[in-house]
Coordinates of C-alpha atoms in Angstrom, one line a residue:
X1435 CA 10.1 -23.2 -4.0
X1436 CA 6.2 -23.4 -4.4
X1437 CA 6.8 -25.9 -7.1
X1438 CA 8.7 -28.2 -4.9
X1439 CA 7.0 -28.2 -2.0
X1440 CA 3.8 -29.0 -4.1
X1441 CA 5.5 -32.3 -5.5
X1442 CA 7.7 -33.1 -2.2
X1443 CA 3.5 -33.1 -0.5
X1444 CA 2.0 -35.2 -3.0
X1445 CA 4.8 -37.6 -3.4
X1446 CA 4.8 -38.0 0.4
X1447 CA 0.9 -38.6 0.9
X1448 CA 1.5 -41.2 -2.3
X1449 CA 4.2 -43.1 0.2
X1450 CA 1.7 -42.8 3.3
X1451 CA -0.9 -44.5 0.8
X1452 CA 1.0 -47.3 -0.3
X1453 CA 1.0 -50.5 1.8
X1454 CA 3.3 -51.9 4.5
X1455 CA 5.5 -54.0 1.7
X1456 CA 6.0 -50.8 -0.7
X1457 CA 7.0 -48.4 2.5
X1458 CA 9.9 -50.7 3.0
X1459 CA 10.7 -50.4 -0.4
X1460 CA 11.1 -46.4 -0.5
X1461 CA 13.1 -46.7 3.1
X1462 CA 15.9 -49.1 1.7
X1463 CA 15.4 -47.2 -2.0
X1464 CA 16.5 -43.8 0.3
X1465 CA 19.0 -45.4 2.1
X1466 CA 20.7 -46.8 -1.5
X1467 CA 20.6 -43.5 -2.7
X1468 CA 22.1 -41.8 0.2
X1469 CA 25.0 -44.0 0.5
X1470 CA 25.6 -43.5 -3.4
X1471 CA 25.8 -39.6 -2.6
X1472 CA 28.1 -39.8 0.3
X1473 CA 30.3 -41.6 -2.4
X1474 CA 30.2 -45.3 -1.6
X1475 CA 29.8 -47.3 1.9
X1476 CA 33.2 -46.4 3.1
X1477 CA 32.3 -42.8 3.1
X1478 CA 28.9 -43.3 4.2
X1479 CA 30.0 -44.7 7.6
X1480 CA 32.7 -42.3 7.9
X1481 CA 30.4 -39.2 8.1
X1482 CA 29.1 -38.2 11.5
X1483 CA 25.5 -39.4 12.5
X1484 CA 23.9 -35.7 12.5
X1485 CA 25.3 -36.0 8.4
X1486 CA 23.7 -39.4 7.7
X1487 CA 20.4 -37.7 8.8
X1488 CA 20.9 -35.0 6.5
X1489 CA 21.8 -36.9 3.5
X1490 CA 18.7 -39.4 4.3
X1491 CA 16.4 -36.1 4.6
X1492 CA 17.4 -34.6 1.2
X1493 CA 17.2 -38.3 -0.5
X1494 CA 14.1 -38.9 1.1
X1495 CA 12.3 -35.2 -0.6
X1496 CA 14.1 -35.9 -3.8
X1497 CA 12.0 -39.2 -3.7
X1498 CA 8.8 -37.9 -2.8
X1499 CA 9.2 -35.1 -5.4
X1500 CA 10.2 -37.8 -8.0
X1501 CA 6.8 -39.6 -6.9
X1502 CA 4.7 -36.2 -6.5
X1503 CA 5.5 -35.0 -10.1
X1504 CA 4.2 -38.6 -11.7
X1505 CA 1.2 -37.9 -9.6
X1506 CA 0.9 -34.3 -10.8
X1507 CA 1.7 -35.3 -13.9
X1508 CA -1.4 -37.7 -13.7
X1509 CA -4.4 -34.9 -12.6
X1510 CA -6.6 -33.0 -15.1
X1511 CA -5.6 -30.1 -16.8
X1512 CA -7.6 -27.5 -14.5
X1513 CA -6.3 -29.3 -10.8
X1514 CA -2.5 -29.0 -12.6
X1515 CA -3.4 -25.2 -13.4
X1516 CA -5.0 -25.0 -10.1
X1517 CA -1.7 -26.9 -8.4
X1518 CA 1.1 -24.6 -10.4
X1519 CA -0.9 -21.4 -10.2
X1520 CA 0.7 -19.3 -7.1
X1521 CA 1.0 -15.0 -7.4
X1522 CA 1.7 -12.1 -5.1
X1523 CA -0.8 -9.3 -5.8
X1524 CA 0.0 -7.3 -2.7
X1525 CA -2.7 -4.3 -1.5
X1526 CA -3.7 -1.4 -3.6
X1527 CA -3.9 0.9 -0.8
X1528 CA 0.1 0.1 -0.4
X1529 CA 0.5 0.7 -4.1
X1530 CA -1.2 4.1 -3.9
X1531 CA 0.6 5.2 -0.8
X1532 CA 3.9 3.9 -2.1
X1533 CA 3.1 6.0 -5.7
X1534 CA 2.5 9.3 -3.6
X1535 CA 5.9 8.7 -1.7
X1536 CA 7.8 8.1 -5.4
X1537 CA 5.8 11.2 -6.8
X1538 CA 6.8 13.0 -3.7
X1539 CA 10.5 12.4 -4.1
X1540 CA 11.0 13.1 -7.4
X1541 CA 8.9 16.2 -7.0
X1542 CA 11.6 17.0 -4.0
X1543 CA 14.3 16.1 -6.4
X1544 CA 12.9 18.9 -8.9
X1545 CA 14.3 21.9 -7.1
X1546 CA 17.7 21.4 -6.6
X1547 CA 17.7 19.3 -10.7
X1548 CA 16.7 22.5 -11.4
X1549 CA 18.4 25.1 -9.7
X1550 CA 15.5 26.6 -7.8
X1551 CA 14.8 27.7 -4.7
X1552 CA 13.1 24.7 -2.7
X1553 CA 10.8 25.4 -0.2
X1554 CA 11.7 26.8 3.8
X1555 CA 13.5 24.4 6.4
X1556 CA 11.3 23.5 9.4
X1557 CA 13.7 22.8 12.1
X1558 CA 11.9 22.1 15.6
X1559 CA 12.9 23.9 18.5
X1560 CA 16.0 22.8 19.7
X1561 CA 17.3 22.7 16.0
X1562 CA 16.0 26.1 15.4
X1563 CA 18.1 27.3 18.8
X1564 CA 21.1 25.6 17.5
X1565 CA 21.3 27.0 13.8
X1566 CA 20.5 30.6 15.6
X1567 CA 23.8 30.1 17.8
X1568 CA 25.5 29.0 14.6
X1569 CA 25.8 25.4 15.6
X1570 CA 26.1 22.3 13.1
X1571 CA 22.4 20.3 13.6
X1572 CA 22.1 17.0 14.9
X1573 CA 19.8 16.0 12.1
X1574 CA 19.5 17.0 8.5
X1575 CA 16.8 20.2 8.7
X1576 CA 13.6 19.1 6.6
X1577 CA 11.0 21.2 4.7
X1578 CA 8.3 20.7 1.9
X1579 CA 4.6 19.6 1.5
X1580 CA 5.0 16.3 3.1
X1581 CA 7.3 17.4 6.4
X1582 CA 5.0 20.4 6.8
X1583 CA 1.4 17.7 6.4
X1584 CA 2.7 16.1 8.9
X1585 CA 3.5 19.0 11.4
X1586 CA -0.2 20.3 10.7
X1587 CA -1.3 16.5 11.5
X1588 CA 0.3 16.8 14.8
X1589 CA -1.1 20.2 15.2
X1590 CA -4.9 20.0 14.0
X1591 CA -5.3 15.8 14.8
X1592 CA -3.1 14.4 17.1
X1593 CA -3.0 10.7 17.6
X1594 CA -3.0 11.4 21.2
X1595 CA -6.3 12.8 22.6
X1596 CA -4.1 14.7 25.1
X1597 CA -2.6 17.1 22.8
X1598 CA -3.3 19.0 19.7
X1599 CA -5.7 21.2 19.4
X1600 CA -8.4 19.1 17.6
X1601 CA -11.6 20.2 19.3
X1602 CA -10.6 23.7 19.2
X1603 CA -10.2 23.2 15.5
X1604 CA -13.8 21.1 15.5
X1605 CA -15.9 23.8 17.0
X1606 CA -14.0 26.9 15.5
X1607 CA -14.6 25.4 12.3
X1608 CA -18.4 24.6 12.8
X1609 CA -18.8 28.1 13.8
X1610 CA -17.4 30.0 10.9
X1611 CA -18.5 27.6 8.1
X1612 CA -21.6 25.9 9.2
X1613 CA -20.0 22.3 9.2
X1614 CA -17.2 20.5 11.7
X1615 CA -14.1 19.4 9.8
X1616 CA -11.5 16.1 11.0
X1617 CA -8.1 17.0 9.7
X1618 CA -6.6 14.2 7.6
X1619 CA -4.9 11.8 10.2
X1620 CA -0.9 12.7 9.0
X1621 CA -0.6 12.1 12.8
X1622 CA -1.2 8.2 12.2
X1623 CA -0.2 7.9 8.6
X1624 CA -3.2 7.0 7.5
X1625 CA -3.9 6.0 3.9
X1626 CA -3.9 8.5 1.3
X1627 CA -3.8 11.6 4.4
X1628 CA -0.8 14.0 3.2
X1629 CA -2.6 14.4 -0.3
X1630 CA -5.8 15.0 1.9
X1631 CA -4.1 17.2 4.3
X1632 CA -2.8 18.8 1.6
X1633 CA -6.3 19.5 0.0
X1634 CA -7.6 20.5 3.4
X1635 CA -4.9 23.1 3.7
X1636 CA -4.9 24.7 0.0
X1637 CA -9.1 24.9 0.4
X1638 CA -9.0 26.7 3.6
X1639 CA -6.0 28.0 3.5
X1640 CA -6.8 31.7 5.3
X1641 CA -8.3 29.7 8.0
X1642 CA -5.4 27.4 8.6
X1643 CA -3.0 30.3 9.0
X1644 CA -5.2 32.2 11.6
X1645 CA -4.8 29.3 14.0
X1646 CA -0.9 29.4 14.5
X1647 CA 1.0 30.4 17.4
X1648 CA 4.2 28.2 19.3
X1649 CA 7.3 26.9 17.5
X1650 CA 5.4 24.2 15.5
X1651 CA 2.5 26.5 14.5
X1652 CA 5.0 28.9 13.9
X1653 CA 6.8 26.4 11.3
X1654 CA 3.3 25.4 9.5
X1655 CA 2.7 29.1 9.4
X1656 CA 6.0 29.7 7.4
X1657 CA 5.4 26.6 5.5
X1658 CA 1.6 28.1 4.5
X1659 CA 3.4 31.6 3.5
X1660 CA 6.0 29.7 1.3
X1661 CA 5.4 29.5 -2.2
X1662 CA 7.5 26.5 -3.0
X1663 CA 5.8 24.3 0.2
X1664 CA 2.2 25.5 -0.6
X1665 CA 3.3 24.5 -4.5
X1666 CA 4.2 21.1 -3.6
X1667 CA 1.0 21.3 -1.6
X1668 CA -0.9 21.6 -4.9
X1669 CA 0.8 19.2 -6.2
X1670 CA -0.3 16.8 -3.6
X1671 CA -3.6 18.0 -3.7
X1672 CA -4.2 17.3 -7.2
X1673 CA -2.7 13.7 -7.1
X1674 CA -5.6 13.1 -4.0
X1675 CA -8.5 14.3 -6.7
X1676 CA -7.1 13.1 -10.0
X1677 CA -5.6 9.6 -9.3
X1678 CA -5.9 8.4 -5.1
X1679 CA -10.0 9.6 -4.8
X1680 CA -11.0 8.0 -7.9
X1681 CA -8.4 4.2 -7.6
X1682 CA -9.9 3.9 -4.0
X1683 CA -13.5 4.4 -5.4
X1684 CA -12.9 1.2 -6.8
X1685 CA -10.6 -0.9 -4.2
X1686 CA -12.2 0.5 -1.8
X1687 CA -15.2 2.1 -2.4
X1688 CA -19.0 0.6 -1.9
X1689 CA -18.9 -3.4 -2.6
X1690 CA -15.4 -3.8 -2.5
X1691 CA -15.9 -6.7 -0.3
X1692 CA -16.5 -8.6 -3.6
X1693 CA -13.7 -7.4 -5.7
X1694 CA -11.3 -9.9 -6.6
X1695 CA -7.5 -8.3 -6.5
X1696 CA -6.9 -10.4 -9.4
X1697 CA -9.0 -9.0 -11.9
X1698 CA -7.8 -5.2 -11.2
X1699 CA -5.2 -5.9 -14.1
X1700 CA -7.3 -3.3 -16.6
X1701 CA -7.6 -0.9 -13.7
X1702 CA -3.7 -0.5 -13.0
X1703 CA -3.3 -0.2 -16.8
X1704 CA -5.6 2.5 -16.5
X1705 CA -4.4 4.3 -13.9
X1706 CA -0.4 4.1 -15.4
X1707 CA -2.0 5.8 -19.1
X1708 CA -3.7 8.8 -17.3
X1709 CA -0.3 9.2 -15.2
X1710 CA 1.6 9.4 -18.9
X1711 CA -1.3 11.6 -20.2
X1712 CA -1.1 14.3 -17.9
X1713 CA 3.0 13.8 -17.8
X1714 CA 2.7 14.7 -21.8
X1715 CA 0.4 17.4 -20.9
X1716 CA -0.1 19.2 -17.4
X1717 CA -2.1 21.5 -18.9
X1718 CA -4.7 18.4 -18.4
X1719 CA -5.2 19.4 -14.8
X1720 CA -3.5 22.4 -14.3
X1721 CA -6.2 24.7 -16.7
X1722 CA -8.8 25.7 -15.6
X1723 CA -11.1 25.1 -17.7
X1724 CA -9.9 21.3 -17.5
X1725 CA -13.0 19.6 -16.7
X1726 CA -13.7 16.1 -14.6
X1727 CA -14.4 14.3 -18.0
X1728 CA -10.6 14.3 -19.3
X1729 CA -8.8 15.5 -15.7
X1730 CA -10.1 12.3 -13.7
X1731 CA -8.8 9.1 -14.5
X1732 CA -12.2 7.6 -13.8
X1733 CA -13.8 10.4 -15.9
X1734 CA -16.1 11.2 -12.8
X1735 CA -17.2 14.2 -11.3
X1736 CA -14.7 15.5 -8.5
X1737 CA -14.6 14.6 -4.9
X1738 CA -13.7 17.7 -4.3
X1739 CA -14.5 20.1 -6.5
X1740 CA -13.3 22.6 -3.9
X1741 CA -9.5 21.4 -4.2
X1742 CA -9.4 21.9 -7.8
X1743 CA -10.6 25.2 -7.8
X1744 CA -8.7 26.6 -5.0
X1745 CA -5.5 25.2 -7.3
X1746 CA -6.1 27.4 -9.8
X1747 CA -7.1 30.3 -8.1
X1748 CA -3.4 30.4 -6.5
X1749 CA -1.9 29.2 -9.6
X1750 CA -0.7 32.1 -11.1
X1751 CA 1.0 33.2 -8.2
X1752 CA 3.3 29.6 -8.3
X1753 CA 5.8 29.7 -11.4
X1754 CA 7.2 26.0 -10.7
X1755 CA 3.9 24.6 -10.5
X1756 CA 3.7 22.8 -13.8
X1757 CA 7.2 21.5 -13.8
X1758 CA 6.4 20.0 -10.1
X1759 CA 3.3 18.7 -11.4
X1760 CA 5.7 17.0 -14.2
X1761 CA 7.9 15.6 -11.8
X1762 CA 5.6 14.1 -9.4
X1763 CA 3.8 12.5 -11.6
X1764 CA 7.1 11.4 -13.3
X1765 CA 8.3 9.8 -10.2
X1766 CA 4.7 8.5 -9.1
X1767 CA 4.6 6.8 -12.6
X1768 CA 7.8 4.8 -12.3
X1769 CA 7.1 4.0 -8.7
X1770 CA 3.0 2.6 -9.7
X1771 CA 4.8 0.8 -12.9
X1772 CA 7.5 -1.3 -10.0
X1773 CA 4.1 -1.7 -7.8
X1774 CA 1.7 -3.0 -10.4
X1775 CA 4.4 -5.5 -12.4
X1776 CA 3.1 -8.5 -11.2
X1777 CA -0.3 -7.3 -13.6
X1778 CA 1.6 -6.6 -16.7
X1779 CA 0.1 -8.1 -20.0
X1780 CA 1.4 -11.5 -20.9
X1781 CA 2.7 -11.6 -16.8
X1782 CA 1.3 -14.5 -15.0
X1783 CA -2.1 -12.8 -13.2
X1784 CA -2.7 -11.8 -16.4
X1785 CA -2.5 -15.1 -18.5
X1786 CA -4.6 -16.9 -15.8
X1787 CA -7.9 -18.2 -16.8
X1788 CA -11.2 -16.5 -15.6
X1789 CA -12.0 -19.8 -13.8
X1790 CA -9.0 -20.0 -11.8
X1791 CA -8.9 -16.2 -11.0
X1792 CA -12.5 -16.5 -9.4
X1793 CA -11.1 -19.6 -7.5
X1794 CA -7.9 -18.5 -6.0
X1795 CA -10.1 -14.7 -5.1
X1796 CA -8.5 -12.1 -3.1
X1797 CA -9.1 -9.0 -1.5
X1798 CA -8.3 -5.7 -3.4
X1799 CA -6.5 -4.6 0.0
X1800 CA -5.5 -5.9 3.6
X1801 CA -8.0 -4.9 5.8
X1802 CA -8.6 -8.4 7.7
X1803 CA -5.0 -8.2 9.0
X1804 CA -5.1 -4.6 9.8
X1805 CA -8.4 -4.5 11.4
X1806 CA -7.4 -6.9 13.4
X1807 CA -3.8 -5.6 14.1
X1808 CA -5.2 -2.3 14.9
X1809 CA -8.1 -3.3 17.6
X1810 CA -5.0 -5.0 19.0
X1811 CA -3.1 -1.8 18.8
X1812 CA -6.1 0.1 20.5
X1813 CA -6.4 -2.3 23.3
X1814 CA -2.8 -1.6 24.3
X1815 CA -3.1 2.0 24.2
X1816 CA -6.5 2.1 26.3
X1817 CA -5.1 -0.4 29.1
X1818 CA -0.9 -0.2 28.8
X1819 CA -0.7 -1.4 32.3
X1820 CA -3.1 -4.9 31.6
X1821 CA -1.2 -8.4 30.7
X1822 CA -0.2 -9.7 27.1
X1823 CA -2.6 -12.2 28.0
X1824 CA -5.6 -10.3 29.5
X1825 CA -5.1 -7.7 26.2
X1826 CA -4.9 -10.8 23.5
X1827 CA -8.4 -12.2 25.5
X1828 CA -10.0 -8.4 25.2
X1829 CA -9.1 -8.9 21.2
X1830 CA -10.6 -12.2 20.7
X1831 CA -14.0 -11.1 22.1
X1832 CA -13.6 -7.9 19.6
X1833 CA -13.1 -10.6 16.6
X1834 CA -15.6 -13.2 17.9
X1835 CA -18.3 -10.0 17.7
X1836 CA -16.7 -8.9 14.6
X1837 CA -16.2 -12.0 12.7
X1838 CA -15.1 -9.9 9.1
X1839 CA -11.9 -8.4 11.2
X1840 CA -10.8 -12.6 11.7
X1841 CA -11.2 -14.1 8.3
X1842 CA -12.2 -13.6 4.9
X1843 CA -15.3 -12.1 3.7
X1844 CA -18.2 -14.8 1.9
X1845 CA -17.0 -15.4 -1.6
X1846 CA -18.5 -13.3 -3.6
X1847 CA -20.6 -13.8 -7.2
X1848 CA -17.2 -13.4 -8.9
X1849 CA -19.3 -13.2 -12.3
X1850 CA -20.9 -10.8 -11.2
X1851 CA -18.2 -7.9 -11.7
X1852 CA -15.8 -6.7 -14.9
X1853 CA -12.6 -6.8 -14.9
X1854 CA -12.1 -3.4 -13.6
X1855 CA -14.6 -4.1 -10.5
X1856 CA -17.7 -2.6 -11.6
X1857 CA -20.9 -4.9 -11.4
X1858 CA -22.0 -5.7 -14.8
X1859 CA -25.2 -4.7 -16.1
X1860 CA -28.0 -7.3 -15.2
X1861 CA -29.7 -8.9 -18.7

C-alpha cells in the first residue's frame, strides 16, 4: 500500500511537470487503456457513466505508478532507501503494559492448570447479596491481584476528588511514617500502576489492612488476608522492580526526549533474555540473597529496595509463589516477544542503516498525543457544562503555552546515544 501510493505520487507530480502537448498524451493514453479493459469500444459505451469513471481512475494510477517507479527507479541509492523505508514501532510504555496483562493471565491461568486453590472472589455488593440468597450472578465473580489493585485504587486514589478516601490516607500516612504517600493511580489505569499498587500494598501491608471498613474495604481486606491474592501480588511486585522500573528508566527516564524508538532494538533483546533467565531460574529473584547485579535486568540498584525485601519476608509463608513467578513471566514473555517483533534481528528496523534510522527518528513512547488528549480530557471534566467549541479553544491556549504537548520535540543529536539509549562517553 505505502509502496504504491509512493509511485502513484511521483508519477503524478511527473504528469503535472510535463508540458501542455505531453498531458494530452497521458489523457488519450488513459482513455486507450480503459476502453481496452472494459473489453473493446462496444463494451466501453455499454457500461454506465459512474463505471467509465471508475475504470478511467484505476487506469489513470496504474499510469502514474508506471511513470513514478521509472522516476524512483532514477533517484540515489539513499532517497530510494529513504522512499521504501516505512515501520510501525508502536510505544514502549504500551508494550510494557500489554507484557504485565499477558504475565497476569497466564499467572491467572496457573491455578486452575494446576489444580490449586486460586485466590477469594470479590463480588461487590449487590453480587455479594445475591450469592448469599443463593441466586445465579449477573456477572462472572472476579478475584486476584489485579481485580483487588484496582479496588484499592478506587479506595486509597480515586479519580474523582469526591470520593475515596485519599487525603485521609495522605495525612494518616505522613503521621505514622514521617512522609505522605499517593497510591498508584489503578483508579485511571495509569502506566505501570497495578505492579506499583501491588508493591505499595506488599511494603505496607499492616497499614493497608488497618484502614478497611464498607463492602469494598471489606473485599481488599479479604483480598490482603488471602494468600493466593497477596501471592499474585508479589508476583506483580517483582515484575514492577525487576523488569517495568528498570525498561522505563530508559524510554522514559531523564533525556528520553532524545531517544530514537528505532534504535531500542538491543534493549528489547535485552529485556526478552532476562525474562528467559529468571523463567529457567526463579530462584534469580525469589532468594534472598539474589542481589540487584544479576536480579535486575539493567543490573542496577533497586528502585525499591523495600519491595524486594518485603517479598521475601512473606515468602515462606506462599507455597505457589515460585511456580506463579514461572508463569507470569512465561506469559509476559510471549506477550513482550508478539510486542517487540517488529525489532527482531534480520526484521526490517533492524536491517536499516544508522543514517536512515537517525532520519526517520521517533519517540520511545506517545506522549505528544496523550498529553494533548488528556488536557482535553481534563478540560471536559472541570467545565462539563461549557461548549465543544469553548472547551477545544481552552485546549489550544494550553498547547500554544505548552508547545511540546502539540508537536515533536527538537531533533535530537542522534549520534549522541547507543543503541540501547544511553549517551555515549564524550572523547
Amino acid at each position: 500500500m505505502e509502496k504504491s501510493s509512493d509511485r502513484e505520487f511521483r508519477g503524478e507530480q511527473k504528469i503535472i511537470s510535463k508540458g501542455p502537448d505531453e498531458m494530452i498524451r497521458i489523457v488519450l493514453l488513459t482513455f486507450k487503456r480503459a476502453v481496452d479493459k472494459a473489453g473493446g469500444r462496444a463494451k466501453w459505451e455499454a457500461l454506465s457513466e459512474q463505471a467509465n469513471i471508475q475504470l478511467e481512475q484505476e487506469t489513470y494510477k496504474e499510469i502514474c505508478a508506471e511513470l513514478g517507479e521509472t522516476v524512483f527507479q532514477q533517484l540515489p541509492e539513499f532517497e530510494r532507501e529513504i522512499a521504501s523505508f516505512f515501520a510501525w514501532a508502536g510505544c514502549c510504555m504500551h508494550k510494557e503494559l500489554n507484557t504485565v496483562k499477558g504475565g497476569n493471565a497466564e499467572m491467572v491461568k496457573h491455578w486452575e492448570a494446576n489444580s490449586l486453590e486460586g485466590p477469594i472472589q470479590l463480588p461487590n455488593r449487590d453480587t455479594a447479596a445475591a450469592l448469599t440468597e443463593g441466586a445465579e450472578p449477573a456477572k462472572l465473580v472476579q478475584g486476584g491481584a489485579v481485580n483487588m489493585t484496582s479496588l484499592a485504587g478506587a479506595l486509597f486514589n480515586n479519580k474523582d476528588d469526591k470520593k475515596g478516601e485519599q487525603d485521609s490516607i495522605k495525612c494518616t500516612f505522613e503521621e505514622m511514617f514521617r512522609f505522605p504517600v499517593n497510591f498508584p493511580d489503578t483508579s485511571n489505569t495509569r502506566y505501570q500502576s497495578h505492579c506499583e499498587a501491588a508493591a505499595e500494598l506488599i511494603v505496607h501491608l499492616p497499614f493497608y489492612k488497618s484502614r478497611l471498613l464498607n463492602h469494598m474495604e471489606k473485599n481488599v481486606q479479604m483480598a490482603l488476608d488471602d494468600i493466593p491474592t497477596l501471592q499474585e501480588l508479589c508476583v506483580l511486585a517483582l515484575f514492577s522492580q525487576i523488569i517495568s522500573r528498570p525498561y522505563m528508566r530508559v524510554v522514559h527516564g531523564e533525556g528520553h526526549q532524545n531517544r530514537n524508538i528505532l534504535d531500542m532494538g538491543p534493549l528489547h533483546d535485552k529485556v526478552a533474555a532476562h525474562m528467559k533467565k529468571i523463567i529457567s531460574d526463579p530462584m534469580l529473584i525469589l532468594s534472598p540473597a539474589a542481589t540487584f547485579e544479576t536480579a535486575s535486568m539493567d543490573n542496577l540498584p533497586w528502585d525499591r529496595a523495600e519491595v524486594l525485601y518485603s517479598v521475601w519476608r512473606l515468602a515462606p509463608t506462599m507455597p505457589n509463589l515460585k511456580g506463579l513467578a514461572v508463569a507470569f513471566f512465561i506469559g509476559a514473555l510471549e506477550t513482550w516477544e508478539g510486542f517487540t517483533a517488529e525489532f527482531l534481528l534480520g526484521g526490517l528496523i533492524a536491517c536499516t542503516s544508522l543514517r536512515l534510522r537517525a532520519l526517520v527518528w521517533m519517540p520511545t513512547i506517545n506522549d505528544v498525543n496523550e498529553g494533548a488528549l488528556g488536557s482535553h480530557c481534563v478540560i471536559k471534566w472541570s467545565f462539563p457544562k461549557a461548549s465543544e467549541l469553548v472547551q477545544i479553544s481552552d485546549l489550544r491556549s494550553i498547547l500554544v503555552l505548552n508547545p511540546k504537548l502539540m508537536s515533536n520535540r527538537e531533533r535530537p543529536n542522534h549520534n549522541a546515544w547507543d543503541y540501547q539509549g544511553h549517551p555515549k562517553a564524550s572523547v
